[in-house]
XYZ file of C-alpha atoms in Angstrom:
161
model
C -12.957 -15.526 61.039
C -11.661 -17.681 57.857
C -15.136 -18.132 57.195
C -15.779 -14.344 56.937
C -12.681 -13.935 55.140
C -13.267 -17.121 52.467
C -16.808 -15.740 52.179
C -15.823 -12.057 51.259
C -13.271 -13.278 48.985
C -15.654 -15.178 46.868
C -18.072 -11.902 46.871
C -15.543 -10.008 45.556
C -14.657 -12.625 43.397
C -18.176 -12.996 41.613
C -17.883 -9.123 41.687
C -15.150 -8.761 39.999
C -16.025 -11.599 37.410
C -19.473 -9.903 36.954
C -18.293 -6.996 36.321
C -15.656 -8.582 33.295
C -18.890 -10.152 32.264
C -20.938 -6.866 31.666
C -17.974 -5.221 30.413
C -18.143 -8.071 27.824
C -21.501 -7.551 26.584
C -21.506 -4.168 26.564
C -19.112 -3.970 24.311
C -20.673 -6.666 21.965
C -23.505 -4.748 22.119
C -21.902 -1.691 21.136
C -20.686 -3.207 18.661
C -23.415 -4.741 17.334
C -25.532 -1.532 17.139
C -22.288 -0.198 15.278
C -22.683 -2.602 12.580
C -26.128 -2.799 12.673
C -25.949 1.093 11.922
C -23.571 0.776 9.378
C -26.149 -2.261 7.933
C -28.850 0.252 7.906
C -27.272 3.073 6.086
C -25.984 0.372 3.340
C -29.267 -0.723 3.001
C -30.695 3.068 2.724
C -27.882 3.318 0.063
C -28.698 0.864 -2.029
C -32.868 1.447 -1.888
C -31.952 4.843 -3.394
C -29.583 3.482 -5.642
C -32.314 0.952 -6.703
C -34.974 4.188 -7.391
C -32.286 5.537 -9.447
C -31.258 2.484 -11.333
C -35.705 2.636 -12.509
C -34.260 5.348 -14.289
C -31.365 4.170 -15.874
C -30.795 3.184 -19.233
C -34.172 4.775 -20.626
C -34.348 7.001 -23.083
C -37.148 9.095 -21.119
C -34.638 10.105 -18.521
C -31.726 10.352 -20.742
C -31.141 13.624 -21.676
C -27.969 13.764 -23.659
C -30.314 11.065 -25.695
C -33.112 13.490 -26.369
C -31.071 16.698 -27.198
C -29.151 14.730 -29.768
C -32.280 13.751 -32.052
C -33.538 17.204 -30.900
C -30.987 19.010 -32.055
C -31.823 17.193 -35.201
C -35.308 19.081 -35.354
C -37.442 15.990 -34.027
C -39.919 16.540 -31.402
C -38.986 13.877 -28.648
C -42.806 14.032 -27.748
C -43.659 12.262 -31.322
C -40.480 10.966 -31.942
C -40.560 7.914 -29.428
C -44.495 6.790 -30.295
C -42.996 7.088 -34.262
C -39.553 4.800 -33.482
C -41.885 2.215 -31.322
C -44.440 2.281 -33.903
C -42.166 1.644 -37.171
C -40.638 -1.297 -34.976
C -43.988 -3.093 -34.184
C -45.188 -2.306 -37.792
C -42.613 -4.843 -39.106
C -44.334 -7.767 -37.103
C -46.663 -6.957 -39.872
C -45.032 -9.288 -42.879
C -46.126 -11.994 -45.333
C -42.542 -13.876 -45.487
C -42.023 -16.837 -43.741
C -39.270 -15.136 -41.297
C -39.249 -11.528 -39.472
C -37.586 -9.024 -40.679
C -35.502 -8.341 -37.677
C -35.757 -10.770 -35.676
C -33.121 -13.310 -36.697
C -34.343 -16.934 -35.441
C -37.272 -18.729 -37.459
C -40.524 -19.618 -35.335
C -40.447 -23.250 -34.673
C -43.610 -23.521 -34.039
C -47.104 -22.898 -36.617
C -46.992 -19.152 -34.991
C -44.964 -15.821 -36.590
C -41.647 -14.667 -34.574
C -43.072 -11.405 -33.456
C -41.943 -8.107 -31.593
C -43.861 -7.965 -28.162
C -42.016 -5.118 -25.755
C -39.338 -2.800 -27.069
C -37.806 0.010 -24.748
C -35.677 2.442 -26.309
C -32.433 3.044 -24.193
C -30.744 6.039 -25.741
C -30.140 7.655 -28.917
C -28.847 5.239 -30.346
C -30.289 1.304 -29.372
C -32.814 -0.391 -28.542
C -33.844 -3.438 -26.501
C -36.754 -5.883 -27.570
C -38.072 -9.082 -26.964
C -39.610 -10.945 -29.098
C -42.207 -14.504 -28.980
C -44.224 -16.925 -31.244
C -45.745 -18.291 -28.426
C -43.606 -20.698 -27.630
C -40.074 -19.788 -27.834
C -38.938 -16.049 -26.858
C -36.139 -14.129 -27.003
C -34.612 -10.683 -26.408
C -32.372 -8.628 -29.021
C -30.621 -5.130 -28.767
C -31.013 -3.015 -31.698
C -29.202 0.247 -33.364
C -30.935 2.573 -35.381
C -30.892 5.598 -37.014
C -32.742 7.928 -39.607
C -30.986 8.539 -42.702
C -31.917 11.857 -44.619
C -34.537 12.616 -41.662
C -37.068 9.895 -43.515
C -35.515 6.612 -43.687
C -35.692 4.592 -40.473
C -33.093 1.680 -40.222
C -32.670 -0.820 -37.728
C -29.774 -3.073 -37.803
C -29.687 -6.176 -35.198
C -26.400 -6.407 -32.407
C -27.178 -9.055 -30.335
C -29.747 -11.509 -29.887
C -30.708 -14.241 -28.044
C -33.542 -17.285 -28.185
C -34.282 -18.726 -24.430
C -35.789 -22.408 -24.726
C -39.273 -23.222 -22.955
């Protein structure tokens, strides 16, 4: 009789003690799948955020940008290849330093231009090489009397090899 009783006090025991157990991991399951969910969605978030960052700061997708120099009478279809072209016609020069870019080539090779992307109405960023040495600089311009392109230099920097 003690034997029966010890015995189904021990079943209940592990019963009980297996059903804490279950209890347990169900709810570290639960939540784990919360936060996994929550993971997800952060992760969905920040993929779009990431297709719409492609589109920041360009002057292509910027349309306060465009209306301004259209409301000036330039066609935004002409007037990018015209800004980008004036900019790489200045690696063009006989003098010993660029006109823009504002570090000297320290090697037998000419400082020049190589990528420029225009970021709104106003600047625009650039890198520039002779090879060797390379560096990145954020430009303003502007057109004065609807002919005269200027550029003026804001910032620039010269990375080491």
């Amino acid at each position: 009789m003690y034997l029966f009783i010890f015995t189904l006090l021990l079943v209940i025991f592990q019963f009980v003690n297996a059903k804490n157990i279950i209890e347990s991991y169900d709810q570290k399951l639960t939540k784990y799948m919360e936060k996994n969910s929550q993971l997800e969605d952060s992760i969905r978030f920040m993929e779009d955020n990431k297709a719409t960052d492609l589109y920041s700061f360009k002057f292509d997708t910027n349309d306060d940008a465009m209306t301004y120099w259209e409301n000036d009478g330039y066609r935004i279809s002409e007037f990018v290849p015209f800004i980008k072209d004036e900019l790489m016609s200045l690696n063009i020069y006989d003098a010993e330093d660029h006109p823009l870019v504002p570090y000297a080539s320290m090697t037998e090779n000419k400082m020049l231009i190589d990528q420029i992307r225009m970021i709104n109405h106003k600047w625009i960023a650039a890198s520039f090489t002779d090879g060797t040495y390379w560096g990145e600089m954020l430009l303003g311009y502007d057109i004065e009397d609807k002919k005269n392109l200027k550029f003026k230099v804001i910032a620039s920097i010269l990375y080491q090899p």
